Structure formats: C-alpha cells, structure tokens
C-alpha cells in the first residue's frame, strides 16, 4: 500500500508542479506588467520605474519570479482583486464554498438517480425499464446544459414552485443542482448499467443465485464488483461539476466560483481569474487522488500493479 | 422507412452545414441591418393570397403590427415574396452578389420570417449567420486538433523516451482542468473586444489546445502497439526510414480512430463555442453567434414575450443531437466520452 501511495503522490506532485508552471506562464504571457502603465505616465521618471521593478523583483529571470510567486501562493497569498478591492484569496474561497455547496447537492442528486436507474436497467436489460433508462441517459447526455438550464429557469418562472435564482435555502438548490447532475448522472448510469450486466454474469453471482439468495442480496454481491470503475470516475465528477457550474451559475445567478470566473474575465481581473482556475484545478487533482486511494482500498489488485 | 432513419443524422448534419455555408445568400438581410419601425416583431405568416384576398400562386407574407411600433398599428400589412430579390451588394464564395434567394417586394415592409429582435434585426438572418460562425468553428477546431494531435501523438509514441514523457505530462495538465476552464484561461490573455475574424481563430485555436490532447493520447497508444508489429519492424530492418515506416505502415491504421474521435469532438466543440459566446467571451454582440443569440433570448421577459427569439436554441439542440447520434453511429460501441 505504501509503495502505491508513494508512486501516486509523486505523480500528483509532478502534476501540481507542471500546473503551477502553466498558470504562471499564463500570467507571464499577458502583455505588459503592473508598471507598464506607470512607464507611460509623464510624472513618473524612468529611474523610478526601474527602481520599482527591481523592488518587486520584476527584473529577475522567469524561474526566479516563478519561485517567488509559488512561495506567495503556498502562503495563501493569491494577489489582489482590482475590480472588487479586496484580497483575491478571500473572494475565491468564499465563492468556492458556494460552488461546493451546489456541487454537493448535485452529487447527492446524481447518486439518487444513478443507483436506482442503473441497477434496474441492468436487471431488466433489453426490456422496457432498460429502454426507458437508456432514453433518459441519451437525453441527459445530448441535451446541452446551457439549454437545460434555460428550460429550468423558464420552468421555475412558469410553475412558480422555485425561485428564479440566487442563493438561499434548499429550494434554491434544486433546479441548478438538477441541471448540473443530469449530464453526469446520465453518463454514470450508462457505465453502471454496463458494469452491472457484466457483474451479474460472474460465477460468484450465479452461485449466489443458485443458492436461492433473495434478489436484493444478489444485487449487493454484484454491486461490489461493479462499483470499481465508478469509484475511479469519482475523480472525474468534480471536474464535470465545476465545468458545468460555469453556465448554471451564470443563468441562475448563483454566486459561485464559475460565476466569479466569468465576471473576473469580463472585468479583466486577472489575479482572480487565473487563481480561480488554479484553485479549481487543485480541487480536481485532489479528488482524482482521493478516488484512486479509495479504489486501492476497495480493490487490493490495484495496489500491487 | 428504416433506411431513412438510419441515414437521418447524416442527412440533417449535411443539410445544416450546407444551409450555414450558403447563409449570406439564403438570409434575406444582412445580420446587422436594423428595421427600426419593427422591433420585437412576431414572425410573418405566409399565405397564397394577395392583398385583395384573391388566390395567387405567388406567396405573400403578412406582418402583424406589434405594440411597439405605433406608426404601423393600423392592423396588418402584406407584401409579396420575391425569389432572387435584389439587395445590397455582398460577397460570398469570393464573388460579389447583388441578389439573395428571397426577399420582400415592398422595401418598406421587411420579410421577417422568424420575427425580429429588440433592435429590429431579422432573427432568421442572424440565426443563419450565427450558426455559420458556430458550426464552422467546430469543424475548423476539429481539423486543427486532428492534424496537431496525430502529428504529436505519432511522434511521441514512435520516439518514446523523454519526449513522450513530457508530451503525456502536458496532456495530463490539460486533462486535469475542466475543458471550459482551459479555454477561458486562454481567453484571459486576450482583450475581450476582438474583431470577429480574430475571435474566430482565437476560439478555434483554444479549442485545438484541448482537442489535440485527445487525439495525441489515442494515437500515441495505437502507435506504441503498431510499431512493434512484424511488418513495421521488417520494414525498418530493410532500411526504411522512420518517416516511411510511420507514413506507410503505422498511420494508415489509425485513420479509423481519427474519424471516430473527430466526430465525438465536433458536438463538444460547437457546444463549447456556444457556451463561450453565451458567457460574453466569444464573438462580441453586433456580430451574431448562436451563443450570443441565445444569451439575448435568455431572460424571462424575452422568453415569455417574444419566444421566436428562441429559434437559435432550437437549432443548437437539433445540431448537437444530430452530431451526437452521428458520433454514436460511427463509434458503434459505447465508449467513454468527455463531458463539459
């Protein structure tokens, strides 16, 4: 186990290093730095600009600047939001909490949809419950989330059962959560169905059936082996949820990370935009790591590869 | 009947691309032309009766007076529809044209087949031009991704070693981010206001940055196994150059995969561009894209008051559904796919 853990951690660290380099490269690629504007002003002398540039380390080579930046980021300093006049870190983590709330609601809805539909489809494969499940997942996968969100907004307006957006009690979570959950759930339903059909034909499940176990017990036996690929997909889940959150948060005016990203890009608030991307990438990378560790706990074969 | 159903996604996709390709000729007006007396005009109704109510072989259209145009509030007005109607000169297929496929005979009464938007612009014309932008950007990004991805993937699989390692780590980084975040990250580097052609290539290239990783990974895996095939090794033993072995004995076998991956990628890229423009980071408002057309229609007052503005959403739905069906057909088997 420790060998596996070590290898996996080494991979993650390498990935983190490359990712931070990538984000810093983006910062560096933006034309001009923070003193370019000052250079053009007639009231600031050229020496003063040079002095400031040396003071802030902007005359140093790329790698030195990179490590200075990395040290600041590791210390929790993500720069300053010029649009909102406050430190970027506070802003980003406040919005991240909102997105995590919505994401968790969406995840709960996903689980509630995936297990019943996936298992029933597999048990009745080829018959009408399966057809219905397939149609559902086909619809969820090919309907663009953008249009689903717009439809949900219209539905909220027409039925008057749900608020039209914003953050608040559980009633505010339902529609945006559902729109985020549907593509994900459709994808996972397909996977679970295929895995369950496979698992139900395994010898140990047949043996359990032959001994006369009740169908719920048989499902439990099959589910354990069908679950592995799904656990490894848990890593994908947060990536998909975060990606989906951009559009959903924009349409439902949910003050989360996705909306923050959109606002900051449109108002050229660069620290916030790039660091929001960095933070969400960290979230995805760590959920991938967590998924792999969970998988290794559930399936001993993986540890000794 | 079964045959029609079998080929329906192909036919509809081809028709969609032909329609948007001919958009300048098919659209009755310029996408930015305003008819200031006709804002938020409901779609025209077509009938085969002329102004006097007589039956006529020539189609006529009737515009209801909307509440916003007091000057024309005296009921409905009618005009004949002309085929090959004269218009302002515009360029299409490298030629300058003076006519469009159809238009209104009465210059004071515009032919608003799908109604008009808040600024009195023809929704059909904007829809055709916007879809042209969105659909061709998908095609361009997929082609560029395929070129770059096959080249880099083949190289990294064939050479192996540190170049391969570096390549795979780069794709790892791009994979670890939600796709839309990568595109937005690239978008940060450039000003929000861009000319349409610059926005076009910027978006196409940023989707290429995403798409090439998918091609590169799959092709690399195939090349890794194909290069150890007996015929490839034999060719090398006979003194064939690396380039020859790649071109002659390895790459032809990856063609099928390239096609499948391309078809899977197409709807994703089209949708991605629409999403980006919807968020205000794609092509900028006076120029239409499916995304910013949908954005204009995405408020409750517009959805309930002038639902004809939602036609772009319908077209998007149809296109994405068709492209997805097509990809499923081509794949044959259900494989994993990336999500937005």
XYZ file of C-alpha atoms in Angstrom:
645
model
C 0.000 0.000 0.000
C 2.765 2.445 0.936
C 4.548 1.824 -2.386
C 1.338 2.593 -4.252
C 0.736 5.658 -2.115
C 4.258 6.889 -2.764
C 4.016 6.446 -6.538
C 0.637 8.102 -6.694
C 1.764 11.044 -4.546
C 4.852 11.516 -6.699
C 2.670 11.666 -9.819
C 0.354 14.176 -8.167
C 3.237 16.400 -7.099
C 4.678 16.399 -10.606
C 1.257 17.305 -11.978
C 0.878 20.115 -9.456
C 4.290 21.476 -10.365
C 3.504 21.479 -14.085
C 0.095 23.005 -13.462
C 1.524 25.858 -11.406
C 4.142 26.435 -14.087
C 1.368 26.550 -16.684
C -0.680 29.061 -14.697
C 2.362 31.215 -14.047
C 3.222 31.078 -17.729
C -0.263 32.438 -18.416
C 0.425 35.303 -16.019
C 3.709 35.917 -17.773
C 2.197 35.811 -21.253
C -0.172 38.668 -20.547
C 1.420 41.609 -22.302
C 2.889 44.272 -20.022
C 3.279 44.126 -16.262
C 1.890 46.241 -13.453
C 4.371 49.014 -14.086
C 3.777 49.359 -17.828
C 1.030 51.872 -17.207
C 3.344 53.859 -14.936
C 6.013 53.934 -17.616
C 3.667 55.869 -19.872
C 2.840 58.456 -17.256
C 4.939 61.626 -17.687
C 5.011 62.345 -13.961
C 6.997 59.174 -13.105
C 10.631 59.133 -14.104
C 12.242 56.175 -15.866
C 14.604 55.613 -12.922
C 11.689 55.405 -10.530
C 10.057 52.716 -12.671
C 13.331 50.785 -12.824
C 13.654 51.085 -9.081
C 10.130 49.810 -8.501
C 10.702 46.994 -10.957
C 13.794 45.935 -9.018
C 11.922 46.299 -5.737
C 9.144 43.951 -6.862
C 11.587 41.536 -8.491
C 10.116 42.059 -11.960
C 13.588 42.361 -13.495
C 14.546 38.859 -12.330
C 14.617 35.865 -14.702
C 11.442 33.848 -15.285
C 12.294 30.965 -12.956
C 13.187 33.222 -10.029
C 9.915 35.083 -10.478
C 8.127 31.741 -10.654
C 9.507 30.549 -7.324
C 8.737 33.875 -5.659
C 5.190 33.572 -6.907
C 4.932 29.916 -5.828
C 6.079 30.815 -2.326
C 3.431 33.516 -2.080
C 0.711 31.175 -3.364
C 1.691 28.435 -0.914
C 1.478 31.035 1.827
C -2.140 31.710 0.799
C -1.485 34.997 -0.968
C -3.323 34.886 -4.275
C -2.933 38.528 -5.175
C -5.451 41.329 -5.156
C -8.765 41.767 -6.902
C -8.662 45.172 -8.529
C -12.317 45.011 -9.512
C -13.605 44.256 -6.011
C -10.861 45.985 -3.996
C -10.110 43.048 -1.705
C -7.629 40.167 -1.495
C -8.293 37.568 -4.173
C -7.883 34.613 -1.800
C -10.797 35.653 0.435
C -13.007 36.254 -2.588
C -12.119 32.951 -4.239
C -12.621 30.816 -1.146
C -15.921 32.498 -0.326
C -17.204 31.704 -3.824
C -15.653 28.234 -3.773
C -17.701 27.421 -0.664
C -20.883 28.326 -2.548
C -19.896 26.179 -5.518
C -19.049 23.262 -3.242
C -22.485 23.583 -1.638
C -24.201 23.455 -5.020
C -21.858 20.702 -6.198
C -22.627 18.571 -3.160
C -26.340 18.985 -3.749
C -25.806 17.971 -7.382
C -23.703 14.997 -6.311
C -26.416 13.824 -3.932
C -28.994 14.050 -6.725
C -26.630 12.187 -9.046
C -26.259 9.312 -6.600
C -30.016 9.216 -6.040
C -30.553 8.908 -9.808
C -27.654 6.646 -10.762
C -28.134 3.708 -8.413
C -31.854 3.006 -8.847
C -31.888 3.628 -12.611
C -28.585 1.890 -13.321
C -29.426 -1.227 -11.291
C -32.986 -1.542 -12.580
C -31.773 -1.091 -16.182
C -29.201 -3.841 -15.716
C -31.650 -6.229 -14.052
C -34.172 -5.795 -16.873
C -31.691 -5.312 -19.685
C -33.339 -5.194 -23.098
C -36.850 -4.739 -21.723
C -38.841 -1.555 -21.211
C -37.281 -0.319 -17.939
C -33.894 -0.561 -19.662
C -35.166 1.224 -22.777
C -36.580 3.962 -20.597
C -33.306 4.293 -18.707
C -31.328 4.407 -21.960
C -33.598 7.087 -23.379
C -33.164 9.080 -20.177
C -29.384 8.885 -20.294
C -29.275 9.587 -24.028
C -31.335 12.716 -23.408
C -29.215 13.808 -20.479
C -26.005 13.353 -22.429
C -27.020 15.093 -25.621
C -29.149 17.947 -24.301
C -26.786 20.914 -23.949
C -26.519 22.000 -20.273
C -26.963 25.588 -21.441
C -30.408 24.856 -22.847
C -31.341 22.635 -19.920
C -30.554 25.498 -17.555
C -32.629 27.928 -19.640
C -35.505 25.473 -19.677
C -35.220 25.042 -15.907
C -35.294 28.825 -15.493
C -38.446 29.016 -17.581
C -39.944 26.134 -15.635
C -39.229 27.927 -12.358
C -40.968 31.010 -13.723
C -43.972 29.225 -15.189
C -44.660 26.900 -12.268
C -43.760 29.411 -9.545
C -42.579 26.484 -7.416
C -38.944 27.519 -7.356
C -37.077 30.823 -7.001
C -35.638 32.262 -10.222
C -32.079 32.200 -8.961
C -29.753 33.466 -6.300
C -28.562 31.719 -3.194
C -30.783 30.770 -0.270
C -32.449 27.727 1.244
C -32.722 24.236 -0.238
C -35.410 25.402 -2.663
C -32.708 27.417 -4.417
C -30.501 24.359 -4.813
C -32.925 22.042 -6.545
C -33.064 23.335 -10.125
C -29.405 24.357 -10.598
C -28.329 21.164 -8.845
C -30.547 19.083 -11.101
C -29.171 20.722 -14.250
C -25.619 20.046 -13.082
C -26.477 16.489 -12.059
C -28.287 15.360 -15.221
C -25.353 15.010 -17.678
C -23.199 13.466 -15.001
C -25.915 11.061 -13.888
C -26.657 10.038 -17.479
C -23.012 9.240 -18.035
C -22.699 7.251 -14.823
C -25.969 5.403 -15.453
C -24.540 4.091 -18.720
C -21.372 2.951 -17.006
C -23.132 1.365 -14.034
C -25.560 -0.455 -16.323
C -22.753 -1.977 -18.400
C -20.742 -2.919 -15.316
C -23.784 -4.428 -13.583
C -24.689 -6.503 -16.652
C -21.120 -7.818 -16.616
C -21.119 -8.414 -12.887
C -24.463 -10.233 -12.897
C -22.933 -12.882 -15.168
C -19.922 -13.509 -12.944
C -19.676 -17.029 -11.472
C -19.920 -15.867 -7.873
C -23.162 -14.039 -8.562
C -24.576 -17.055 -10.410
C -23.592 -19.208 -7.460
C -25.349 -16.834 -5.102
C -28.443 -17.001 -7.273
C -28.255 -20.800 -7.423
C -28.234 -20.967 -3.633
C -31.519 -19.128 -3.628
C -30.457 -15.755 -2.274
C -33.028 -13.023 -2.499
C -32.637 -10.626 -5.405
C -31.622 -7.739 -3.139
C -28.750 -9.855 -1.783
C -27.704 -10.832 -5.302
C -27.656 -7.187 -6.307
C -25.486 -6.433 -3.330
C -22.945 -9.070 -4.353
C -22.864 -7.865 -7.945
C -22.702 -4.213 -6.970
C -19.435 -4.608 -5.082
C -17.562 -5.660 -8.222
C -19.491 -3.268 -10.459
C -18.578 -0.356 -8.253
C -14.844 -0.218 -9.018
C -14.947 1.658 -12.322
C -17.476 4.023 -10.793
C -15.174 4.869 -7.896
C -12.377 5.701 -10.307
C -14.818 8.024 -12.023
C -15.472 9.884 -8.780
C -12.326 11.806 -9.675
C -13.952 12.945 -12.893
C -17.055 14.021 -11.036
C -15.694 17.247 -9.606
C -14.160 18.211 -12.915
C -17.500 17.743 -14.635
C -19.406 19.538 -11.885
C -17.035 22.508 -11.923
C -17.157 22.702 -15.718
C -20.948 22.579 -15.621
C -21.117 25.117 -12.826
C -19.983 27.975 -15.077
C -23.133 28.058 -17.202
C -25.535 27.059 -14.441
C -24.238 29.669 -12.021
C -24.411 32.318 -14.715
C -28.031 31.529 -15.585
C -29.232 31.042 -12.015
C -27.101 33.909 -10.734
C -25.523 31.649 -8.117
C -22.507 33.451 -6.585
C -20.036 30.586 -7.011
C -16.615 30.036 -8.492
C -17.901 29.659 -12.063
C -19.725 32.981 -11.966
C -16.677 34.591 -10.334
C -14.520 33.301 -13.173
C -16.858 34.766 -15.788
C -17.114 38.113 -14.005
C -13.382 38.372 -13.448
C -12.533 37.586 -17.062
C -15.052 40.115 -18.343
C -13.736 42.799 -15.982
C -10.082 41.863 -16.706
C -9.488 40.976 -13.061
C -6.544 38.746 -13.884
C -5.403 37.588 -10.440
C -8.860 36.398 -9.600
C -9.420 34.704 -12.977
C -6.195 32.742 -13.131
C -6.156 31.856 -9.453
C -9.753 30.680 -9.628
C -8.648 28.349 -12.416
C -5.696 27.215 -10.301
C -7.865 26.522 -7.260
C -10.418 24.548 -9.227
C -7.648 22.514 -10.853
C -6.339 21.699 -7.375
C -9.801 20.531 -6.398
C -9.965 18.240 -9.440
C -6.467 16.854 -8.904
C -7.102 16.085 -5.242
C -10.434 14.458 -5.929
C -8.660 12.288 -8.520
C -6.086 11.336 -5.905
C -8.798 10.585 -3.372
C -10.656 8.441 -5.899
C -7.514 6.416 -6.592
C -6.882 5.872 -2.899
C -10.492 4.784 -2.367
C -10.134 2.422 -5.288
C -6.980 0.956 -3.816
C -8.859 0.387 -0.544
C -11.733 -1.351 -2.309
C -9.655 -3.429 -4.719
C -6.367 -4.943 -3.473
C -5.275 -5.848 -7.031
C -4.622 -2.198 -7.848
C -2.123 -1.707 -5.027
C 0.284 -4.300 -6.361
C 0.345 -3.336 -10.013
C -38.539 3.834 -43.636
C -35.773 2.158 -41.698
C -33.213 3.383 -44.219
C -34.359 6.965 -43.786
C -33.990 6.697 -40.032
C -30.572 5.142 -40.477
C -29.299 7.999 -42.585
C -31.274 10.815 -40.952
C -28.400 12.129 -38.779
C -26.110 12.181 -41.804
C -28.641 13.978 -43.957
C -29.617 16.531 -41.323
C -25.981 17.303 -40.465
C -25.093 17.722 -44.130
C -28.133 19.955 -44.694
C -27.240 22.066 -41.664
C -23.725 22.606 -42.969
C -24.998 23.415 -46.475
C -27.504 25.900 -45.037
C -24.922 27.727 -42.972
C -22.433 27.616 -45.837
C -24.951 29.412 -48.041
C -26.035 31.734 -45.219
C -25.187 35.038 -46.974
C -27.303 34.017 -49.963
C -30.147 32.373 -48.043
C -30.530 35.026 -45.365
C -32.854 37.747 -46.649
C -30.899 40.532 -44.929
C -27.552 41.468 -43.502
C -27.309 40.209 -39.883
C -26.735 43.726 -38.599
C -29.351 45.534 -40.682
C -31.931 47.227 -38.474
C -35.583 47.883 -39.276
C -36.238 50.483 -36.662
C -40.005 50.533 -37.143
C -40.194 46.787 -36.487
C -38.636 45.907 -33.127
C -39.711 42.620 -31.499
C -41.946 41.833 -34.463
C -43.618 38.385 -34.301
C -42.830 36.065 -37.227
C -44.564 36.779 -40.536
C -47.303 34.426 -41.668
C -47.167 33.138 -45.225
C -50.190 32.693 -47.427
C -51.038 32.227 -51.082
C -53.475 35.140 -51.260
C -52.651 38.659 -52.386
C -53.614 41.989 -50.839
C -57.144 41.819 -52.251
C -57.694 38.335 -50.837
C -57.549 36.701 -54.299
C -55.818 33.324 -54.634
C -52.331 33.788 -56.017
C -49.528 31.417 -56.963
C -47.037 33.831 -55.505
C -46.516 33.534 -51.727
C -47.359 36.637 -49.723
C -46.458 37.386 -46.155
C -48.365 39.241 -43.516
C -46.858 41.119 -40.585
C -48.942 41.805 -37.511
C -48.460 45.265 -36.096
C -46.680 44.892 -32.779
C -47.449 47.055 -29.774
C -44.036 48.670 -30.032
C -44.478 50.247 -33.440
C -47.264 52.857 -33.115
C -46.749 54.034 -36.685
C -47.927 50.738 -38.085
C -50.533 49.932 -35.523
C -53.343 50.042 -38.066
C -53.611 46.244 -38.218
C -51.641 44.031 -40.550
C -49.685 44.744 -43.704
C -48.887 42.432 -46.584
C -46.342 42.165 -49.352
C -45.323 39.600 -51.954
C -42.264 37.399 -51.528
C -39.821 37.635 -54.429
C -37.447 34.905 -55.457
C -33.994 36.207 -56.393
C -34.668 39.531 -54.715
C -32.319 42.432 -55.276
C -30.241 43.500 -52.306
C -27.241 45.483 -51.236
C -24.066 44.008 -52.719
C -22.336 41.429 -50.516
C -19.596 38.902 -51.094
C -19.987 35.143 -50.994
C -17.777 32.395 -52.427
C -15.320 35.078 -53.497
C -17.844 36.817 -55.734
C -19.858 39.973 -55.255
C -23.592 39.300 -55.324
C -26.442 41.731 -55.873
C -29.326 39.394 -55.029
C -30.458 36.976 -52.348
C -32.578 33.874 -52.643
C -35.748 35.582 -51.464
C -36.893 38.907 -50.104
C -39.793 41.272 -49.760
C -41.190 43.100 -52.800
C -42.150 46.104 -50.681
C -38.955 47.817 -49.419
C -40.821 49.439 -46.533
C -42.046 46.081 -45.233
C -39.207 43.700 -44.302
C -39.636 39.957 -44.680
C -39.268 38.834 -41.055
C -39.895 35.104 -41.386
C -38.774 34.370 -37.809
C -39.611 37.797 -36.433
C -37.189 40.465 -35.307
C -35.194 41.172 -32.168
C -35.195 44.120 -29.783
C -33.274 46.302 -32.242
C -35.434 45.330 -35.214
C -32.947 42.927 -36.812
C -34.162 39.873 -38.726
C -33.887 36.791 -36.480
C -33.584 34.392 -39.440
C -30.647 36.271 -40.939
C -28.898 36.494 -37.599
C -29.591 32.846 -36.925
C -28.100 31.720 -40.253
C -25.000 33.876 -39.886
C -24.572 32.969 -36.214
C -24.894 29.263 -36.908
C -22.350 29.682 -39.691
C -19.890 31.057 -37.177
C -20.570 28.377 -34.568
C -20.697 25.326 -36.849
C -17.658 26.145 -38.942
C -15.600 26.934 -35.854
C -16.314 23.406 -34.659
C -15.143 21.956 -37.950
C -12.017 24.125 -38.016
C -11.063 23.263 -34.441
C -11.604 19.537 -35.033
C -9.469 19.568 -38.189
C -6.685 21.524 -36.498
C -6.812 19.252 -33.442
C -6.644 16.173 -35.647
C -3.625 17.497 -37.525
C -1.743 18.597 -34.416
C -2.811 15.618 -32.321
C -1.943 12.963 -34.900
C 1.425 14.554 -35.567
C 2.409 14.964 -31.915
C 0.837 11.690 -30.804
C 2.567 9.706 -33.532
C 5.867 11.372 -32.780
C 5.570 10.781 -29.051
C 4.526 7.153 -29.488
C 7.176 6.432 -32.068
C 10.100 8.155 -30.385
C 9.106 7.195 -26.817
C 11.634 8.311 -24.191
C 11.638 11.749 -22.582
C 9.760 13.485 -25.411
C 6.923 11.022 -24.850
C 7.000 11.608 -21.097
C 6.902 15.369 -21.486
C 4.074 15.140 -24.005
C 1.970 12.964 -21.734
C 2.565 15.201 -18.711
C 1.408 18.219 -20.748
C -1.759 16.414 -21.742
C -2.188 15.399 -18.081
C -2.208 19.047 -17.032
C -4.771 19.954 -19.671
C -6.880 16.913 -18.744
C -6.843 17.821 -15.071
C -8.764 21.025 -15.761
C -12.418 21.207 -16.726
C -12.284 21.815 -20.512
C -14.161 25.114 -20.399
C -11.645 26.417 -17.846
C -8.743 25.798 -20.238
C -10.468 27.775 -22.956
C -11.303 30.551 -20.518
C -7.698 30.547 -19.298
C -6.515 31.170 -22.839
C -9.219 33.784 -23.294
C -7.895 35.778 -20.320
C -4.734 36.543 -22.251
C -6.532 38.498 -24.947
C -8.730 41.583 -24.837
C -12.467 40.914 -24.610
C -13.278 43.093 -27.617
C -11.868 41.406 -30.718
C -12.747 41.631 -34.381
C -14.884 38.657 -35.489
C -12.139 37.039 -37.537
C -9.635 37.297 -34.683
C -12.192 35.978 -32.220
C -12.861 33.133 -34.674
C -9.254 31.985 -34.828
C -8.613 32.594 -31.147
C -11.540 30.369 -30.203
C -10.648 27.748 -32.815
C -7.069 27.614 -31.562
C -8.019 27.449 -27.905
C -10.301 24.504 -28.634
C -7.431 22.976 -30.587
C -5.355 23.175 -27.431
C -7.979 20.971 -25.800
C -8.755 18.736 -28.727
C -5.234 17.840 -29.707
C -4.660 16.162 -26.328
C -7.464 13.695 -27.027
C -6.080 12.796 -30.454
C -2.494 12.715 -29.208
C -3.279 10.259 -26.399
C -5.257 7.835 -28.519
C -2.858 7.920 -31.459
C 0.147 7.538 -29.161
C -1.334 4.388 -27.672
C -2.003 2.926 -31.109
C 1.408 3.819 -32.457
C 3.046 2.219 -29.421
C 1.491 -1.116 -30.290
C 1.599 -0.752 -34.089
C 5.307 -0.020 -34.216
C 6.104 -3.437 -32.762
C 4.118 -5.241 -35.487
C 6.232 -7.596 -37.589
C 5.726 -5.699 -40.839
C 6.844 -2.405 -39.261
C 9.917 -3.993 -37.739
C 10.626 -5.759 -41.024
C 10.411 -2.531 -42.973
C 12.845 -0.961 -40.557
C 15.205 -3.936 -40.867
C 15.115 -3.493 -44.645
C 16.416 0.022 -44.147
C 13.204 2.040 -44.459
C 13.379 5.491 -42.895
C 11.396 6.302 -39.759
C 9.273 8.698 -41.737
C 8.425 5.981 -44.281
C 7.533 3.439 -41.605
C 5.264 5.947 -39.865
C 3.555 7.061 -43.021
C 3.248 3.730 -44.741
C 2.933 1.123 -42.006
C 1.568 2.854 -38.938
C -0.540 5.937 -39.602
C -2.956 4.389 -42.135
C -4.221 2.075 -39.383
C -5.101 4.994 -37.141
C -7.386 6.663 -39.678
C -10.492 4.988 -38.291
C -9.751 6.199 -34.777
C -9.106 9.713 -36.025
C -12.517 9.783 -37.701
C -14.292 8.499 -34.601
C -12.538 10.926 -32.285
C -13.240 13.804 -34.650
C -16.943 13.033 -34.752
C -17.068 12.741 -30.972
C -15.272 16.042 -30.616
C -17.420 18.014 -33.070
C -20.566 18.486 -30.937
C -18.430 19.195 -27.891
C -16.563 21.988 -29.641
C -19.696 23.503 -31.177
C -21.317 23.495 -27.762
C -18.176 24.891 -26.188
C -18.078 27.809 -28.591
C -21.763 28.497 -27.996
C -21.163 28.435 -24.254
C -18.211 30.791 -24.550
C -20.159 33.271 -26.675
C -23.130 32.924 -24.341
C -20.896 33.999 -21.449
C -19.768 37.027 -23.458
C -16.257 35.791 -24.194
C -16.687 34.701 -27.775
C -17.695 36.829 -30.702
C -18.955 40.214 -29.496
C -22.579 41.308 -29.793
C -23.242 43.161 -33.005
C -21.809 40.110 -34.784
C -24.018 37.070 -34.263
C -23.069 33.648 -32.943
C -25.517 31.009 -31.723
C -24.176 31.700 -28.232
C -24.837 35.403 -28.037
C -28.180 34.983 -29.825
C -29.212 32.558 -27.096
C -27.877 34.979 -24.491
C -30.137 37.701 -25.890
C -33.108 35.363 -25.570
C -32.226 34.056 -22.130
C -34.222 36.387 -19.909
C -37.704 35.622 -18.684
C -39.362 38.681 -20.329
C -37.932 37.712 -23.723
C -38.736 34.021 -23.332
C -42.363 34.763 -22.476
C -42.908 37.925 -24.529
C -41.078 37.117 -27.770
C -40.484 33.370 -27.862
C -39.427 33.479 -31.541
C -36.050 34.706 -30.318
C -35.507 31.150 -29.041
C -35.099 29.697 -32.557
C -31.288 29.695 -32.161
C -31.703 27.408 -29.153
C -33.846 25.037 -31.213
C -31.248 24.930 -33.982
C -28.493 24.281 -31.455
C -30.476 21.460 -29.894
C -31.129 19.864 -33.287
C -27.496 20.179 -34.365
C -25.973 18.830 -31.174
C -28.439 15.959 -31.087
C -27.638 15.059 -34.710
C -23.892 15.282 -34.262
C -24.114 13.115 -31.158
C -26.199 10.495 -32.955
C -23.701 10.564 -35.792
C -20.820 10.058 -33.399
C -22.647 7.166 -31.748
C -23.285 5.570 -35.137
C -19.655 5.922 -36.112
C -18.393 4.563 -32.845
C -20.744 1.622 -32.992
C -19.843 0.708 -29.461
C -20.393 2.811 -26.396
C -17.135 4.300 -25.251
C -16.417 6.813 -22.586
C -16.736 10.421 -23.550
C -15.639 13.673 -22.053
C -18.131 16.000 -20.501
C -18.368 19.746 -20.193
